[in-house]
Amino acid sequence: STGGHPDITQLRDAISLLFRLQGVTRREFLAFRQVLEPTAASLAAVHATDEQRSAILQSAQVDRSHLGQVVDLHVLIGESAGNGVVAVVLQALYSPLAVHFRDEKIRSKDIEGTAKGHRKIAEAISAGDAAGAERAMRRHLDASAGYVGELGLTDEPIVAEPRWTTVHFRPHPTS
């Protein structure tokens, strides 16, 4: 089960393909997140239901060793913003990450920093503190940009070439 999320497998695959064809880098991905997500967090602080607030808090407490949970938190925030466009865009944006993100380069101090950032965001949203949620999200994304920069990953593609593209298929004879 996808935990109540609609099945967006086709959308995810289409976006992954578009990201790959356009060579979207981590820098571009982060820059877009920095435009959208602080506002989404602020909206979630205002519009989230009690149930959504506790789901966000719970998601932020989870063991960070698994990236899927990171994705969940950001998607939950999108779903709690009270705006269908924000919800769909954040889900679409994060869905390729759940599949394609390579996190072997992330250091434990980055994971700890991320976990701390997530808790701050979740607490502000839970408390209904829109300005605090926006600030916490901005700081969290700035920190992420910092890690990515320190690791020299800024210009890496967000979706790597899949291994199967290196296989050369012979076209079938037409007659």
Short mmCIF file of N, CA, C and O in Angstrom, two decimals, residues 5-6 8 11-12 15 19 29-45 56 68 70-98 118 121 125 137 140-141:
data_model
loop_
_atom_site.label_atom_id
_atom_site.label_comp_id
_atom_site.label_asym_id
_atom_site.label_seq_id
_atom_site.Cartn_x
_atom_site.Cartn_y
_atom_site.Cartn_z
N HIS A 5 -1.62 7.51 -0.47
CA HIS A 5 -1.29 8.34 -1.62
C HIS A 5 -1.90 7.72 -2.86
O HIS A 5 -1.87 6.51 -3.02
N PRO A 6 -2.44 8.53 -3.78
CA PRO A 6 -2.89 7.96 -5.05
C PRO A 6 -1.70 7.36 -5.78
O PRO A 6 -0.55 7.74 -5.53
N ILE A 8 0.84 7.25 -8.31
CA ILE A 8 1.35 8.19 -9.32
C ILE A 8 2.56 7.62 -10.04
O ILE A 8 3.45 8.34 -10.46
N LEU A 11 3.11 9.16 -13.48
CA LEU A 11 3.60 10.53 -13.35
C LEU A 11 5.06 10.52 -12.90
O LEU A 11 5.89 11.24 -13.45
N ARG A 12 5.35 9.67 -11.93
CA ARG A 12 6.72 9.57 -11.42
C ARG A 12 7.68 9.19 -12.55
O ARG A 12 8.74 9.78 -12.71
N ILE A 15 8.13 12.09 -15.01
CA ILE A 15 8.97 13.16 -14.45
C ILE A 15 10.43 12.72 -14.38
O ILE A 15 11.33 13.49 -14.71
N PHE A 19 13.33 14.77 -16.16
CA PHE A 19 14.50 15.23 -15.41
C PHE A 19 15.77 14.73 -16.06
O PHE A 19 16.75 15.46 -16.19
N PHE A 29 17.24 21.42 -8.70
CA PHE A 29 16.22 20.78 -7.87
C PHE A 29 16.08 21.51 -6.54
O PHE A 29 14.99 21.86 -6.12
N LEU A 30 17.23 21.80 -5.93
CA LEU A 30 17.23 22.53 -4.65
C LEU A 30 16.70 23.95 -4.81
O LEU A 30 15.95 24.43 -3.97
N ALA A 31 17.08 24.60 -5.89
CA ALA A 31 16.62 25.98 -6.12
C ALA A 31 15.10 26.02 -6.23
O ALA A 31 14.44 26.92 -5.66
N PHE A 32 14.52 25.03 -6.91
CA PHE A 32 13.06 24.98 -7.03
C PHE A 32 12.43 24.70 -5.68
O PHE A 32 11.43 25.33 -5.30
N ARG A 33 13.03 23.78 -4.93
CA ARG A 33 12.51 23.48 -3.59
C ARG A 33 12.54 24.74 -2.72
O ARG A 33 11.63 24.98 -1.93
N GLN A 34 13.60 25.54 -2.87
CA GLN A 34 13.72 26.75 -2.05
C GLN A 34 12.65 27.79 -2.40
O GLN A 34 12.29 28.60 -1.57
N VAL A 35 12.15 27.72 -3.63
CA VAL A 35 11.05 28.61 -4.04
C VAL A 35 9.74 28.14 -3.41
O VAL A 35 8.96 28.94 -2.90
N LEU A 36 9.50 26.84 -3.46
CA LEU A 36 8.18 26.29 -3.11
C LEU A 36 7.99 25.88 -1.65
O LEU A 36 6.96 26.17 -1.04
N GLU A 37 8.98 25.20 -1.09
CA GLU A 37 8.74 24.51 0.17
C GLU A 37 8.61 25.38 1.42
O GLU A 37 7.83 25.02 2.31
N PRO A 38 9.34 26.49 1.53
CA PRO A 38 9.09 27.33 2.71
C PRO A 38 7.63 27.80 2.76
O PRO A 38 7.01 27.82 3.83
N THR A 39 7.07 28.15 1.61
CA THR A 39 5.67 28.56 1.54
C THR A 39 4.75 27.39 1.87
O THR A 39 3.77 27.55 2.60
N ALA A 40 5.08 26.21 1.36
CA ALA A 40 4.27 25.02 1.66
C ALA A 40 4.25 24.75 3.16
O ALA A 40 3.19 24.44 3.73
N ALA A 41 5.39 24.89 3.81
CA ALA A 41 5.48 24.66 5.26
C ALA A 41 4.63 25.68 6.02
O ALA A 41 3.91 25.34 6.96
N SER A 42 4.71 26.94 5.57
CA SER A 42 3.92 28.00 6.18
C SER A 42 2.42 27.72 6.02
O SER A 42 1.64 27.87 6.97
N LEU A 43 2.01 27.29 4.83
CA LEU A 43 0.61 26.96 4.58
C LEU A 43 0.16 25.76 5.42
O LEU A 43 -0.96 25.74 5.95
N ALA A 44 1.04 24.77 5.55
CA ALA A 44 0.71 23.59 6.35
C ALA A 44 0.47 23.97 7.81
O ALA A 44 -0.42 23.43 8.47
N ALA A 45 1.26 24.93 8.31
CA ALA A 45 1.08 25.38 9.71
C ALA A 45 -0.32 25.96 9.92
O ALA A 45 -0.90 25.84 10.99
N ILE A 56 2.80 14.46 10.52
CA ILE A 56 4.03 15.21 10.23
C ILE A 56 5.03 15.07 11.38
O ILE A 56 6.21 14.79 11.17
N GLY A 68 13.24 7.07 2.19
CA GLY A 68 11.80 7.10 1.91
C GLY A 68 11.05 7.93 2.93
O GLY A 68 10.08 8.62 2.60
N VAL A 70 12.19 10.57 4.52
CA VAL A 70 12.46 11.97 4.23
C VAL A 70 11.46 12.46 3.18
O VAL A 70 10.84 13.51 3.31
N VAL A 71 11.31 11.66 2.14
CA VAL A 71 10.35 11.98 1.08
C VAL A 71 8.95 12.12 1.68
O VAL A 71 8.24 13.07 1.41
N ASP A 72 8.57 11.16 2.52
CA ASP A 72 7.24 11.19 3.13
C ASP A 72 6.96 12.50 3.85
O ASP A 72 5.88 13.05 3.73
N LEU A 73 7.92 12.98 4.63
CA LEU A 73 7.70 14.21 5.38
C LEU A 73 7.37 15.37 4.44
O LEU A 73 6.40 16.09 4.64
N HIS A 74 8.16 15.53 3.40
CA HIS A 74 7.95 16.64 2.47
C HIS A 74 6.62 16.50 1.72
O HIS A 74 5.94 17.48 1.49
N VAL A 75 6.27 15.27 1.36
CA VAL A 75 5.00 15.02 0.69
C VAL A 75 3.83 15.29 1.64
O VAL A 75 2.84 15.92 1.26
N LEU A 76 3.96 14.87 2.89
CA LEU A 76 2.92 15.14 3.91
C LEU A 76 2.70 16.64 4.09
O LEU A 76 1.57 17.10 4.22
N ILE A 77 3.79 17.39 4.08
CA ILE A 77 3.68 18.85 4.20
C ILE A 77 2.90 19.40 3.02
O ILE A 77 1.99 20.22 3.19
N GLY A 78 3.21 18.92 1.82
CA GLY A 78 2.49 19.34 0.62
C GLY A 78 1.01 19.04 0.72
O GLY A 78 0.15 19.88 0.39
N GLU A 79 0.69 17.84 1.21
CA GLU A 79 -0.71 17.42 1.32
C GLU A 79 -1.45 18.21 2.39
O GLU A 79 -2.68 18.26 2.39
N SER A 80 -0.71 18.81 3.32
CA SER A 80 -1.32 19.52 4.43
C SER A 80 -1.45 21.02 4.19
O SER A 80 -1.95 21.75 5.04
N ALA A 81 -0.99 21.46 3.01
CA ALA A 81 -0.92 22.90 2.73
C ALA A 81 -2.28 23.50 2.37
O ALA A 81 -2.41 24.71 2.26
N GLY A 82 -3.28 22.65 2.17
CA GLY A 82 -4.61 23.16 1.84
C GLY A 82 -4.70 23.66 0.40
O GLY A 82 -5.54 24.48 0.07
N ASN A 83 -3.79 23.19 -0.44
CA ASN A 83 -3.76 23.63 -1.84
C ASN A 83 -3.43 22.42 -2.70
O ASN A 83 -2.33 21.86 -2.60
N GLY A 84 -4.38 22.04 -3.54
CA GLY A 84 -4.21 20.84 -4.36
C GLY A 84 -3.03 20.90 -5.30
O GLY A 84 -2.39 19.89 -5.57
N VAL A 85 -2.71 22.09 -5.79
CA VAL A 85 -1.58 22.23 -6.72
C VAL A 85 -0.27 21.97 -5.97
O VAL A 85 0.59 21.22 -6.43
N VAL A 86 -0.14 22.57 -4.78
CA VAL A 86 1.06 22.36 -3.97
C VAL A 86 1.21 20.87 -3.64
O VAL A 86 2.30 20.31 -3.74
N ALA A 87 0.09 20.23 -3.29
CA ALA A 87 0.12 18.80 -2.94
C ALA A 87 0.62 17.96 -4.11
O ALA A 87 1.51 17.13 -3.95
N VAL A 88 0.05 18.20 -5.28
CA VAL A 88 0.41 17.40 -6.46
C VAL A 88 1.86 17.68 -6.88
O VAL A 88 2.62 16.75 -7.17
N VAL A 89 2.25 18.95 -6.88
CA VAL A 89 3.61 19.30 -7.31
C VAL A 89 4.65 18.68 -6.38
O VAL A 89 5.64 18.10 -6.84
N LEU A 90 4.42 18.77 -5.07
CA LEU A 90 5.41 18.20 -4.14
C LEU A 90 5.46 16.69 -4.25
O LEU A 90 6.52 16.09 -4.20
N GLN A 91 4.31 16.06 -4.42
CA GLN A 91 4.32 14.61 -4.57
C GLN A 91 5.04 14.21 -5.85
O GLN A 91 5.87 13.29 -5.86
N ALA A 92 4.76 14.93 -6.92
CA ALA A 92 5.40 14.64 -8.21
C ALA A 92 6.91 14.88 -8.13
O ALA A 92 7.70 14.10 -8.66
N LEU A 93 7.29 15.95 -7.45
CA LEU A 93 8.70 16.32 -7.33
C LEU A 93 9.48 15.28 -6.56
O LEU A 93 10.61 14.93 -6.92
N TYR A 94 8.89 14.77 -5.48
CA TYR A 94 9.60 13.84 -4.62
C TYR A 94 9.52 12.40 -5.09
O TYR A 94 10.36 11.59 -4.72
N SER A 95 8.52 12.06 -5.90
CA SER A 95 8.36 10.65 -6.27
C SER A 95 9.59 10.07 -6.99
O SER A 95 9.98 8.94 -6.70
N PRO A 96 10.24 10.81 -7.91
CA PRO A 96 11.43 10.22 -8.53
C PRO A 96 12.55 9.99 -7.51
O PRO A 96 13.32 9.05 -7.64
N LEU A 97 12.62 10.84 -6.50
CA LEU A 97 13.67 10.72 -5.50
C LEU A 97 13.58 9.41 -4.76
O LEU A 97 14.60 8.78 -4.46
N ALA A 98 12.36 9.01 -4.43
CA ALA A 98 12.17 7.78 -3.67
C ALA A 98 12.78 6.60 -4.41
O ALA A 98 13.26 5.65 -3.81
N HIS A 118 14.19 18.51 10.21
CA HIS A 118 12.84 17.98 10.06
C HIS A 118 12.03 18.12 11.34
O HIS A 118 10.85 18.47 11.31
N ILE A 121 10.93 21.79 11.71
CA ILE A 121 9.85 22.09 10.77
C ILE A 121 8.54 21.51 11.29
O ILE A 121 7.51 22.19 11.36
N ILE A 125 5.07 23.47 12.41
CA ILE A 125 3.80 23.21 11.73
C ILE A 125 2.76 22.74 12.75
O ILE A 125 1.63 23.23 12.77
N MET A 137 12.01 25.58 7.41
CA MET A 137 12.17 24.92 6.10
C MET A 137 13.28 25.58 5.30
O MET A 137 14.11 24.90 4.68
N HIS A 140 16.57 24.46 6.67
CA HIS A 140 16.78 23.05 6.34
C HIS A 140 17.26 22.91 4.89
O HIS A 140 18.20 22.17 4.60
N LEU A 141 16.62 23.64 3.97
CA LEU A 141 17.00 23.56 2.56
C LEU A 141 18.37 24.20 2.31
O LEU A 141 19.14 23.71 1.50
#
